[in-house]
Amino acid sequence: MTAASHAPDAHGLIVIGHRGASGYRPEHTLESYRLAIRQGADFIEPDLVATRDGVLVARHENEISGTTDVARHPRFAHLRTTKTVDGRSVTGWFTEDFTLAELRTLRARERIPDVRSANARFDGLYPIPTFAEIVRLARAHSSPHRRIGVYPETKHPTYFAREGRHIDGTPIGICLGAALIRTLVEEGFTDPAQVYIQSFEIENLLELQRTLMPAAGVRFPLVQLYGELASSMPHDLRWHLAQGDDLRAVYGTLVDAVGGGLGPATRYAHLATAPALDWLKKHYASGIGPWKGNLLPHGATVIVADGCGGVDVSSCHADRVHPMLADALALGLLVHPYTLRAEARYLNQTATGPQLVQGRSHAAVRPRGAGLFHRPARRGRRRARALPGARPCRPPRAVRPGSRLIQHVERFVDGFVDDLVEQGLAAEPPAPWATVHLFDVGAGPVEQLDEEQRHHRAEQRSQRTQDAHRPAQRAHAPRRAGGQRRLARATPAHRVDRQRDRARQPEQRQGHPGQHEVAQHAQDGRTGGRGSAWQGRSKCLPGL
């Protein structure tokens, strides 16, 4: 599978939404994936783990105490336990001990609220999605002109298939690769241009290539993920070594391709050499997914004042790129480094000072290109893109997150949009720098209200706004016809109320044909749907 199989856009770029738009919504929720698609993602990337009844769901880890509200459910207290997952002792609640029906009663929460504090306002709102639901979401947002793909990662495949145990001590025995292929086939999502499958383990990908995909009659590109090159190794290799298994029977001639052979001292760095990459290319891999910190090795630690009385500590890039990038591109492998974030904790430094990692990473892959995972964040550039092909690309400019201007603008946008949502005038808080669509009461959360309730709510909003501005009106605002004051009528709620009233009484309105068209839509009961005349009229936020 080559880069041509996953056609980029007209600019030679693709976007991979890592765990969705997790800088704006709690990761691995349908809302996060949906927002990533709205922001321009070509692929949405879920991490897949399994339930007790074998259903694939999207979670960062199979331990879910940090990503759900499970601790607030007394009925599941008996399921809290300690397990060893990929060689690490972990205490909490695990997806393999819950049925899908039980997981449906939980709600997602922000995994790292100290970094993404704004996401905590969505805690408890969104359920845990299944992989099938994510596939359906991608299909629903696809069109002949824009096809959305999925980029699933199998999490801990050796643990789920061989090593792991349920809380009652019985083996888990679930093959994540088989469940993944079965779901894609059942959903009819088998276009290889819309799917990548990735894993940090080797045997899992070999099994997909040798048996699982041929048996199902499908073929998808496989991506070998890399952990920290110098210190980590694939867990399946560690497990087979501990079991005393014949490594040649499992991995074949990879034993010869790795310098010194496979053994306890093998690390991901041994799989990043040109001979090892060549073996991966010939036997199963269409691409590799290294950590960006390994592609751009770190040097000295840099301490930079953040302008708010504190300091940010991060590492400095040496002016070199790991040779695995050139070797992989020379062999025709795709290179998809992970993960680009505009959050202060994850920004990298150059020798000359702070610089957003997007710009540095773009410069690193500019010679030939590949793909770049991106996690949107609340500040900084909204989007980083992949760079397939040999097109030269100018790296994005560095920005100054936290500047007074950005703080003021974001505070204005967040407050303005929150007011609209509370009043039922906007579907959800959009991302910063977005266009806000105001639509009639015939759509959205107020669609189920009858005419009398809508009129009552409109009067309440009108009265509250007039009461809030009455002192200012007496001093400054001249009266207009009908006793209404200019200042009160200028608020967003009144602007929408005024447009709604006009739509209800078209015979009393005077205006251009576009306004009459809105009124006609309202009379026909078609106001407010996706693509309706009213929703299509949007107001861009000032100053953005």
GROMACS .gro file of N, CA and C in nm, residues 359-492:
model
  402
  359GLY      N    1   0.555   2.383   1.376
  359GLY     CA    2   0.650   2.439   1.282
  359GLY      C    3   0.776   2.356   1.271
  360ARG      N    4   0.826   2.309   1.384
  360ARG     CA    5   0.948   2.230   1.382
  360ARG      C    6   0.926   2.096   1.314
  361SER      N    7   0.813   2.034   1.341
  361SER     CA    8   0.787   1.904   1.282
  361SER      C    9   0.765   1.915   1.131
  362HIS      N   10   0.700   2.023   1.088
  362HIS     CA   11   0.685   2.043   0.944
  362HIS      C   12   0.822   2.051   0.877
  363ALA      N   13   0.912   2.125   0.938
  363ALA     CA   14   1.044   2.140   0.878
  363ALA      C   15   1.117   2.007   0.872
  364ALA      N   16   1.092   1.920   0.970
  364ALA     CA   17   1.163   1.793   0.975
  364ALA      C   18   1.122   1.701   0.862
  365VAL      N   19   0.995   1.697   0.827
  365VAL     CA   20   0.949   1.602   0.726
  365VAL      C   21   0.936   1.666   0.588
  366ARG      N   22   0.976   1.790   0.575
  366ARG     CA   23   0.957   1.859   0.449
  366ARG      C   24   1.027   1.792   0.331
  367PRO      N   25   1.144   1.725   0.345
  367PRO     CA   26   1.210   1.671   0.227
  367PRO      C   27   1.124   1.576   0.145
  368ARG      N   28   1.050   1.484   0.210
  368ARG     CA   29   0.968   1.391   0.134
  368ARG      C   30   0.825   1.381   0.185
  369GLY      N   31   0.808   1.400   0.314
  369GLY     CA   32   0.674   1.404   0.367
  369GLY      C   33   0.623   1.271   0.419
  370ALA      N   34   0.511   1.274   0.481
  370ALA     CA   35   0.446   1.157   0.538
  370ALA      C   36   0.314   1.202   0.594
  371GLY      N   37   0.284   1.161   0.716
  371GLY     CA   38   0.163   1.205   0.782
  371GLY      C   39   0.197   1.246   0.923
  372LEU      N   40   0.121   1.337   0.978
  372LEU     CA   41   0.146   1.385   1.114
  372LEU      C   42   0.017   1.377   1.194
  373PHE      N   43   0.020   1.304   1.306
  373PHE     CA   44  -0.094   1.305   1.395
  373PHE      C   45  -0.104   1.443   1.457
  374HIS      N   46  -0.227   1.483   1.480
  374HIS     CA   47  -0.249   1.615   1.538
  374HIS      C   48  -0.355   1.605   1.645
  375ARG      N   49  -0.330   1.667   1.760
  375ARG     CA   50  -0.430   1.682   1.864
  375ARG      C   51  -0.459   1.830   1.878
  376PRO      N   52  -0.577   1.876   1.830
  376PRO     CA   53  -0.607   2.018   1.841
  376PRO      C   54  -0.606   2.062   1.987
  377ALA      N   55  -0.561   2.184   2.011
  377ALA     CA   56  -0.559   2.239   2.146
  377ALA      C   57  -0.631   2.371   2.147
  378ARG      N   58  -0.657   2.423   2.264
  378ARG     CA   59  -0.737   2.543   2.275
  378ARG      C   60  -0.662   2.668   2.239
  379ARG      N   61  -0.532   2.664   2.234
  379ARG     CA   62  -0.455   2.781   2.193
  379ARG      C   63  -0.353   2.739   2.090
  380GLY      N   64  -0.303   2.839   2.018
  380GLY     CA   65  -0.204   2.809   1.916
  380GLY      C   66  -0.273   2.785   1.783
  381ARG      N   67  -0.200   2.731   1.689
  381ARG     CA   68  -0.257   2.705   1.558
  381ARG      C   69  -0.361   2.595   1.570
  382ARG      N   70  -0.468   2.610   1.494
  382ARG     CA   71  -0.580   2.520   1.509
  382ARG      C   72  -0.550   2.382   1.453
  383ARG      N   73  -0.459   2.368   1.361
  383ARG     CA   74  -0.450   2.243   1.288
  383ARG      C   75  -0.310   2.225   1.233
  384ALA      N   76  -0.256   2.105   1.245
  384ALA     CA   77  -0.132   2.068   1.178
  384ALA      C   78  -0.165   1.959   1.080
  385ARG      N   79  -0.092   1.949   0.973
  385ARG     CA   80  -0.129   1.857   0.867
  385ARG      C   81  -0.015   1.765   0.830
  386ALA      N   82  -0.055   1.655   0.766
  386ALA     CA   83   0.044   1.562   0.718
  386ALA      C   84   0.102   1.612   0.587
  387LEU      N   85   0.220   1.564   0.554
  387LEU     CA   86   0.289   1.612   0.435
  387LEU      C   87   0.330   1.495   0.347
  388PRO      N   88   0.235   1.433   0.273
  388PRO     CA   89   0.277   1.328   0.182
  388PRO      C   90   0.337   1.387   0.056
  389GLY      N   91   0.420   1.308  -0.012
  389GLY     CA   92   0.479   1.351  -0.137
  389GLY      C   93   0.601   1.438  -0.117
  390ALA      N   94   0.652   1.490  -0.228
  390ALA     CA   95   0.778   1.565  -0.224
  390ALA      C   96   0.756   1.716  -0.232
  391ARG      N   97   0.633   1.760  -0.205
  391ARG     CA   98   0.606   1.903  -0.217
  391ARG      C   99   0.678   1.980  -0.109
  392PRO      N  100   0.744   2.091  -0.141
  392PRO     CA  101   0.799   2.175  -0.035
  392PRO      C  102   0.686   2.242   0.041
  393CYS      N  103   0.707   2.262   0.167
  393CYS     CA  104   0.602   2.319   0.251
  393CYS      C  105   0.664   2.417   0.350
  394ARG      N  106   0.611   2.536   0.358
  394ARG     CA  107   0.660   2.633   0.454
  394ARG      C  108   0.601   2.600   0.591
  395PRO      N  109   0.682   2.588   0.693
  395PRO     CA  110   0.629   2.554   0.826
  395PRO      C  111   0.543   2.668   0.880
  396PRO      N  112   0.444   2.635   0.962
  396PRO     CA  113   0.360   2.740   1.019
  396PRO      C  114   0.440   2.833   1.109
  397ARG      N  115   0.392   2.953   1.120
  397ARG     CA  116   0.458   3.049   1.208
  397ARG      C  117   0.431   3.016   1.353
  398ALA      N  118   0.529   3.042   1.437
  398ALA     CA  119   0.508   3.024   1.580
  398ALA      C  120   0.413   3.133   1.630
  399VAL      N  121   0.332   3.100   1.729
  399VAL     CA  122   0.241   3.195   1.789
  399VAL      C  123   0.274   3.207   1.937
  400ARG      N  124   0.209   3.299   2.000
  400ARG     CA  125   0.233   3.320   2.142
  400ARG      C  126   0.108   3.285   2.221
  401PRO      N  127   0.090   3.157   2.255
  401PRO     CA  128  -0.026   3.122   2.335
  401PRO      C  129  -0.021   3.192   2.470
  402GLY      N  130  -0.136   3.237   2.516
  402GLY     CA  131  -0.142   3.304   2.644
  402GLY      C  132  -0.127   3.454   2.637
  403SER      N  133  -0.109   3.509   2.517
  403SER     CA  134  -0.096   3.655   2.506
  403SER      C  135  -0.228   3.720   2.547
  404ARG      N  136  -0.220   3.848   2.585
  404ARG     CA  137  -0.340   3.916   2.632
  404ARG      C  138  -0.448   3.922   2.524
  405LEU      N  139  -0.406   3.944   2.401
  405LEU     CA  140  -0.504   3.953   2.293
  405LEU      C  141  -0.581   3.823   2.280
  406ILE      N  142  -0.506   3.711   2.276
  406ILE     CA  143  -0.573   3.581   2.261
  406ILE      C  144  -0.662   3.552   2.381
  407GLN      N  145  -0.616   3.587   2.501
  407GLN     CA  146  -0.699   3.562   2.619
  407GLN      C  147  -0.829   3.641   2.612
  408HIS      N  148  -0.821   3.769   2.571
  408HIS     CA  149  -0.942   3.850   2.564
  408HIS      C  150  -1.037   3.797   2.457
  409VAL      N  151  -0.982   3.762   2.341
  409VAL     CA  152  -1.067   3.714   2.232
  409VAL      C  153  -1.133   3.582   2.271
  410GLU      N  154  -1.054   3.490   2.329
  410GLU     CA  155  -1.111   3.360   2.367
  410GLU      C  156  -1.216   3.376   2.476
  411ARG      N  157  -1.192   3.469   2.570
  411ARG     CA  158  -1.291   3.490   2.675
  411ARG      C  159  -1.421   3.544   2.616
  412PHE      N  160  -1.408   3.635   2.519
  412PHE     CA  161  -1.527   3.689   2.454
  412PHE      C  162  -1.602   3.579   2.379
  413VAL      N  163  -1.527   3.499   2.300
  413VAL     CA  164  -1.590   3.394   2.220
  413VAL      C  165  -1.659   3.292   2.309
  414ASP      N  166  -1.589   3.244   2.413
  414ASP     CA  167  -1.645   3.142   2.501
  414ASP      C  168  -1.770   3.193   2.572
  415GLY      N  169  -1.765   3.316   2.623
  415GLY     CA  170  -1.881   3.370   2.692
  415GLY      C  171  -1.999   3.391   2.599
  416PHE      N  172  -1.971   3.443   2.481
  416PHE     CA  173  -2.077   3.469   2.384
  416PHE      C  174  -2.145   3.339   2.342
  417VAL      N  175  -2.065   3.238   2.311
  417VAL     CA  176  -2.120   3.111   2.263
  417VAL      C  177  -2.193   3.037   2.377
  418ASP      N  178  -2.138   3.041   2.498
  418ASP     CA  179  -2.206   2.976   2.610
  418ASP      C  180  -2.345   3.034   2.632
  419ASP      N  181  -2.357   3.166   2.614
  419ASP     CA  182  -2.489   3.229   2.629
  419ASP      C  183  -2.585   3.178   2.522
  420LEU      N  184  -2.535   3.164   2.401
  420LEU     CA  185  -2.620   3.114   2.293
  420LEU      C  186  -2.667   2.972   2.320
  421VAL      N  187  -2.576   2.888   2.370
  421VAL     CA  188  -2.612   2.749   2.398
  421VAL      C  189  -2.716   2.741   2.509
  422GLU      N  190  -2.696   2.819   2.615
  422GLU     CA  191  -2.790   2.817   2.727
  422GLU      C  192  -2.930   2.861   2.684
  423GLN      N  193  -2.937   2.950   2.585
  423GLN     CA  194  -3.066   2.999   2.539
  423GLN      C  195  -3.123   2.912   2.427
  424GLY      N  196  -3.051   2.808   2.389
  424GLY     CA  197  -3.100   2.720   2.284
  424GLY      C  198  -3.086   2.776   2.145
  425LEU      N  199  -2.994   2.869   2.125
  425LEU     CA  200  -2.979   2.935   1.995
  425LEU      C  201  -2.860   2.886   1.917
  426ALA      N  202  -2.782   2.796   1.974
  426ALA     CA  203  -2.670   2.737   1.902
  426ALA      C  204  -2.661   2.591   1.945
  427ALA      N  205  -2.617   2.506   1.851
  427ALA     CA  206  -2.619   2.363   1.877
  427ALA      C  207  -2.517   2.323   1.982
  428GLU      N  208  -2.398   2.381   1.979
  428GLU     CA  209  -2.293   2.348   2.075
  428GLU      C  210  -2.187   2.456   2.069
  429PRO      N  211  -2.101   2.468   2.171
  429PRO     CA  212  -1.993   2.567   2.163
  429PRO      C  213  -1.893   2.526   2.057
  430PRO      N  214  -1.879   2.598   1.947
  430PRO     CA  215  -1.781   2.561   1.846
  430PRO      C  216  -1.640   2.595   1.890
  431ALA      N  217  -1.544   2.549   1.812
  431ALA     CA  218  -1.405   2.576   1.845
  431ALA      C  219  -1.375   2.725   1.831
  432PRO      N  220  -1.276   2.775   1.904
  432PRO     CA  221  -1.237   2.914   1.884
  432PRO      C  222  -1.204   2.941   1.738
  433TRP      N  223  -1.227   3.063   1.693
  433TRP     CA  224  -1.206   3.110   1.556
  433TRP      C  225  -1.306   3.049   1.458
  434ALA      N  226  -1.414   2.991   1.508
  434ALA     CA  227  -1.511   2.929   1.417
  434ALA      C  228  -1.623   3.027   1.385
  435THR      N  229  -1.706   2.990   1.291
  435THR     CA  230  -1.824   3.067   1.256
  435THR      C  231  -1.942   3.015   1.337
  436VAL      N  232  -2.017   3.104   1.398
  436VAL     CA  233  -2.132   3.066   1.478
  436VAL      C  234  -2.257   3.078   1.392
  437HIS      N  235  -2.335   2.971   1.383
  437HIS     CA  236  -2.460   2.972   1.307
  437HIS      C  237  -2.576   2.993   1.403
  438LEU      N  238  -2.654   3.097   1.378
  438LEU     CA  239  -2.775   3.121   1.456
  438LEU      C  240  -2.894   3.072   1.373
  439PHE      N  241  -2.979   2.989   1.434
  439PHE     CA  242  -3.089   2.934   1.356
  439PHE      C  243  -3.221   2.948   1.428
  440ASP      N  244  -3.329   2.928   1.353
  440ASP     CA  245  -3.463   2.952   1.405
  440ASP      C  246  -3.498   2.847   1.510
  441VAL      N  247  -3.604   2.875   1.587
  441VAL     CA  248  -3.642   2.785   1.696
  441VAL      C  249  -3.702   2.656   1.643
  442GLY      N  250  -3.723   2.644   1.513
  442GLY     CA  251  -3.774   2.518   1.459
  442GLY      C  252  -3.671   2.409   1.455
  443ALA      N  253  -3.544   2.438   1.491
  443ALA     CA  254  -3.439   2.337   1.487
  443ALA      C  255  -3.368   2.335   1.620
  444GLY      N  256  -3.289   2.231   1.641
  444GLY     CA  257  -3.205   2.224   1.758
  444GLY      C  258  -3.282   2.185   1.883
  445PRO      N  259  -3.231   2.222   2.001
  445PRO     CA  260  -3.286   2.173   2.127
  445PRO      C  261  -3.425   2.223   2.161
  446VAL      N  262  -3.473   2.328   2.092
  446VAL     CA  263  -3.608   2.379   2.123
  446VAL      C  264  -3.710   2.328   2.022
  447GLU      N  265  -3.675   2.230   1.944
  447GLU     CA  266  -3.764   2.182   1.839
  447GLU      C  267  -3.893   2.121   1.895
  448GLN      N  268  -3.888   2.064   2.015
  448GLN     CA  269  -4.003   1.995   2.072
  448GLN      C  270  -4.100   2.088   2.146
  449LEU      N  271  -4.071   2.213   2.158
  449LEU     CA  272  -4.160   2.306   2.228
  449LEU      C  273  -4.277   2.345   2.139
  450ASP      N  274  -4.395   2.359   2.199
  450ASP     CA  275  -4.509   2.405   2.121
  450ASP      C  276  -4.502   2.558   2.106
  451GLU      N  277  -4.597   2.612   2.031
  451GLU     CA  278  -4.593   2.754   1.999
  451GLU      C  279  -4.606   2.840   2.124
  452GLU      N  280  -4.694   2.802   2.216
  452GLU     CA  281  -4.714   2.881   2.336
  452GLU      C  282  -4.588   2.883   2.422
  453GLN      N  283  -4.520   2.769   2.436
  453GLN     CA  284  -4.397   2.763   2.514
  453GLN      C  285  -4.288   2.848   2.451
  454ARG      N  286  -4.276   2.843   2.319
  454ARG     CA  287  -4.174   2.923   2.250
  454ARG      C  288  -4.198   3.072   2.272
  455HIS      N  289  -4.325   3.112   2.260
  455HIS     CA  290  -4.357   3.253   2.279
  455HIS      C  291  -4.330   3.297   2.423
  456HIS      N  292  -4.363   3.211   2.519
  456HIS     CA  293  -4.340   3.243   2.659
  456HIS      C  294  -4.191   3.258   2.686
  457ARG      N  295  -4.109   3.168   2.635
  457ARG     CA  296  -3.965   3.178   2.656
  457ARG      C  297  -3.907   3.302   2.590
  458ALA      N  298  -3.957   3.335   2.471
  458ALA     CA  299  -3.908   3.454   2.403
  458ALA      C  300  -3.940   3.579   2.485
  459GLU      N  301  -4.061   3.586   2.544
  459GLU     CA  302  -4.095   3.700   2.627
  459GLU      C  303  -4.008   3.708   2.751
  460GLN      N  304  -3.978   3.591   2.811
  460GLN     CA  305  -3.892   3.590   2.929
  460GLN      C  306  -3.752   3.643   2.896
  461ARG      N  307  -3.697   3.598   2.785
  461ARG     CA  308  -3.563   3.646   2.746
  461ARG      C  309  -3.566   3.795   2.718
  462SER      N  310  -3.669   3.840   2.651
  462SER     CA  311  -3.681   3.982   2.619
  462SER      C  312  -3.689   4.065   2.747
  463GLN      N  313  -3.770   4.020   2.844
  463GLN     CA  314  -3.787   4.096   2.967
  463GLN      C  315  -3.657   4.098   3.047
  464ARG      N  316  -3.587   3.984   3.054
  464ARG     CA  317  -3.461   3.981   3.128
  464ARG      C  318  -3.360   4.077   3.069
  465THR      N  319  -3.350   4.080   2.940
  465THR     CA  320  -3.252   4.167   2.875
  465THR      C  321  -3.288   4.314   2.894
  466GLN      N  322  -3.417   4.349   2.883
  466GLN     CA  323  -3.459   4.487   2.903
  466GLN      C  324  -3.435   4.532   3.047
  467ASP      N  325  -3.461   4.441   3.144
  467ASP     CA  326  -3.437   4.476   3.284
  467ASP      C  327  -3.288   4.500   3.308
  468ALA      N  328  -3.203   4.418   3.245
  468ALA     CA  329  -3.059   4.430   3.267
  468ALA      C  330  -3.005   4.560   3.212
  469HIS      N  331  -3.066   4.612   3.104
  469HIS     CA  332  -3.011   4.730   3.038
  469HIS      C  333  -3.094   4.855   3.064
  470ARG      N  334  -3.196   4.850   3.150
  470ARG     CA  335  -3.284   4.966   3.168
  470ARG      C  336  -3.210   5.091   3.214
  471PRO      N  337  -3.116   5.084   3.314
  471PRO     CA  338  -3.044   5.208   3.351
  471PRO      C  339  -2.967   5.267   3.235
  472ALA      N  340  -2.902   5.184   3.161
  472ALA     CA  341  -2.825   5.234   3.047
  472ALA      C  342  -2.917   5.294   2.941
  473GLN      N  343  -3.036   5.236   2.925
  473GLN     CA  344  -3.128   5.288   2.825
  473GLN      C  345  -3.174   5.429   2.860
  474ARG      N  346  -3.207   5.450   2.991
  474ARG     CA  347  -3.255   5.584   3.030
  474ARG      C  348  -3.149   5.690   3.002
  475ALA      N  349  -3.021   5.655   3.023
  475ALA     CA  350  -2.916   5.755   3.012
  475ALA      C  351  -2.873   5.778   2.868
  476HIS      N  352  -2.873   5.671   2.789
  476HIS     CA  353  -2.806   5.683   2.660
  476HIS      C  354  -2.893   5.645   2.540
  477ALA      N  355  -2.981   5.547   2.556
  477ALA     CA  356  -3.045   5.493   2.437
  477ALA      C  357  -3.175   5.567   2.405
  478PRO      N  358  -3.190   5.622   2.285
  478PRO     CA  359  -3.316   5.686   2.247
  478PRO      C  360  -3.425   5.582   2.225
  479ARG      N  361  -3.551   5.625   2.250
  479ARG     CA  362  -3.664   5.535   2.227
  479ARG      C  363  -3.688   5.519   2.077
  480ARG      N  364  -3.737   5.397   2.044
  480ARG     CA  365  -3.776   5.372   1.905
  480ARG      C  366  -3.925   5.344   1.902
  481ALA      N  367  -3.979   5.327   1.783
  481ALA     CA  368  -4.122   5.301   1.767
  481ALA      C  369  -4.161   5.177   1.846
  482GLY      N  370  -4.276   5.185   1.913
  482GLY     CA  371  -4.322   5.071   1.992
  482GLY      C  372  -4.266   5.068   2.131
  483GLY      N  373  -4.189   5.169   2.173
  483GLY     CA  374  -4.137   5.175   2.308
  483GLY      C  375  -4.013   5.090   2.330
  484GLN      N  376  -3.965   5.018   2.230
  484GLN     CA  377  -3.846   4.937   2.248
  484GLN      C  378  -3.722   5.023   2.232
  485ARG      N  379  -3.616   4.986   2.301
  485ARG     CA  380  -3.495   5.067   2.300
  485ARG      C  381  -3.388   5.001   2.215
  486ARG      N  382  -3.307   5.084   2.159
  486ARG     CA  383  -3.204   5.038   2.066
  486ARG      C  384  -3.109   4.940   2.132
  487LEU      N  385  -3.067   4.968   2.255
  487LEU     CA  386  -2.967   4.884   2.318
  487LEU      C  387  -3.021   4.744   2.344
  488ALA      N  388  -3.146   4.735   2.392
  488ALA     CA  389  -3.203   4.604   2.419
  488ALA      C  390  -3.216   4.524   2.291
  489ARG      N  391  -3.255   4.589   2.183
  489ARG     CA  392  -3.276   4.516   2.058
  489ARG      C  393  -3.145   4.473   1.995
  490ALA      N  394  -3.033   4.523   2.042
  490ALA     CA  395  -2.905   4.491   1.979
  490ALA      C  396  -2.841   4.364   2.035
  491THR      N  397  -2.902   4.301   2.137
  491THR     CA  398  -2.843   4.182   2.196
  491THR      C  399  -2.867   4.062   2.105
  492PRO      N  400  -2.781   3.958   2.115
  492PRO     CA  401  -2.799   3.839   2.029
  492PRO      C  402  -2.936   3.775   2.045
   0.00000   0.00000   0.00000
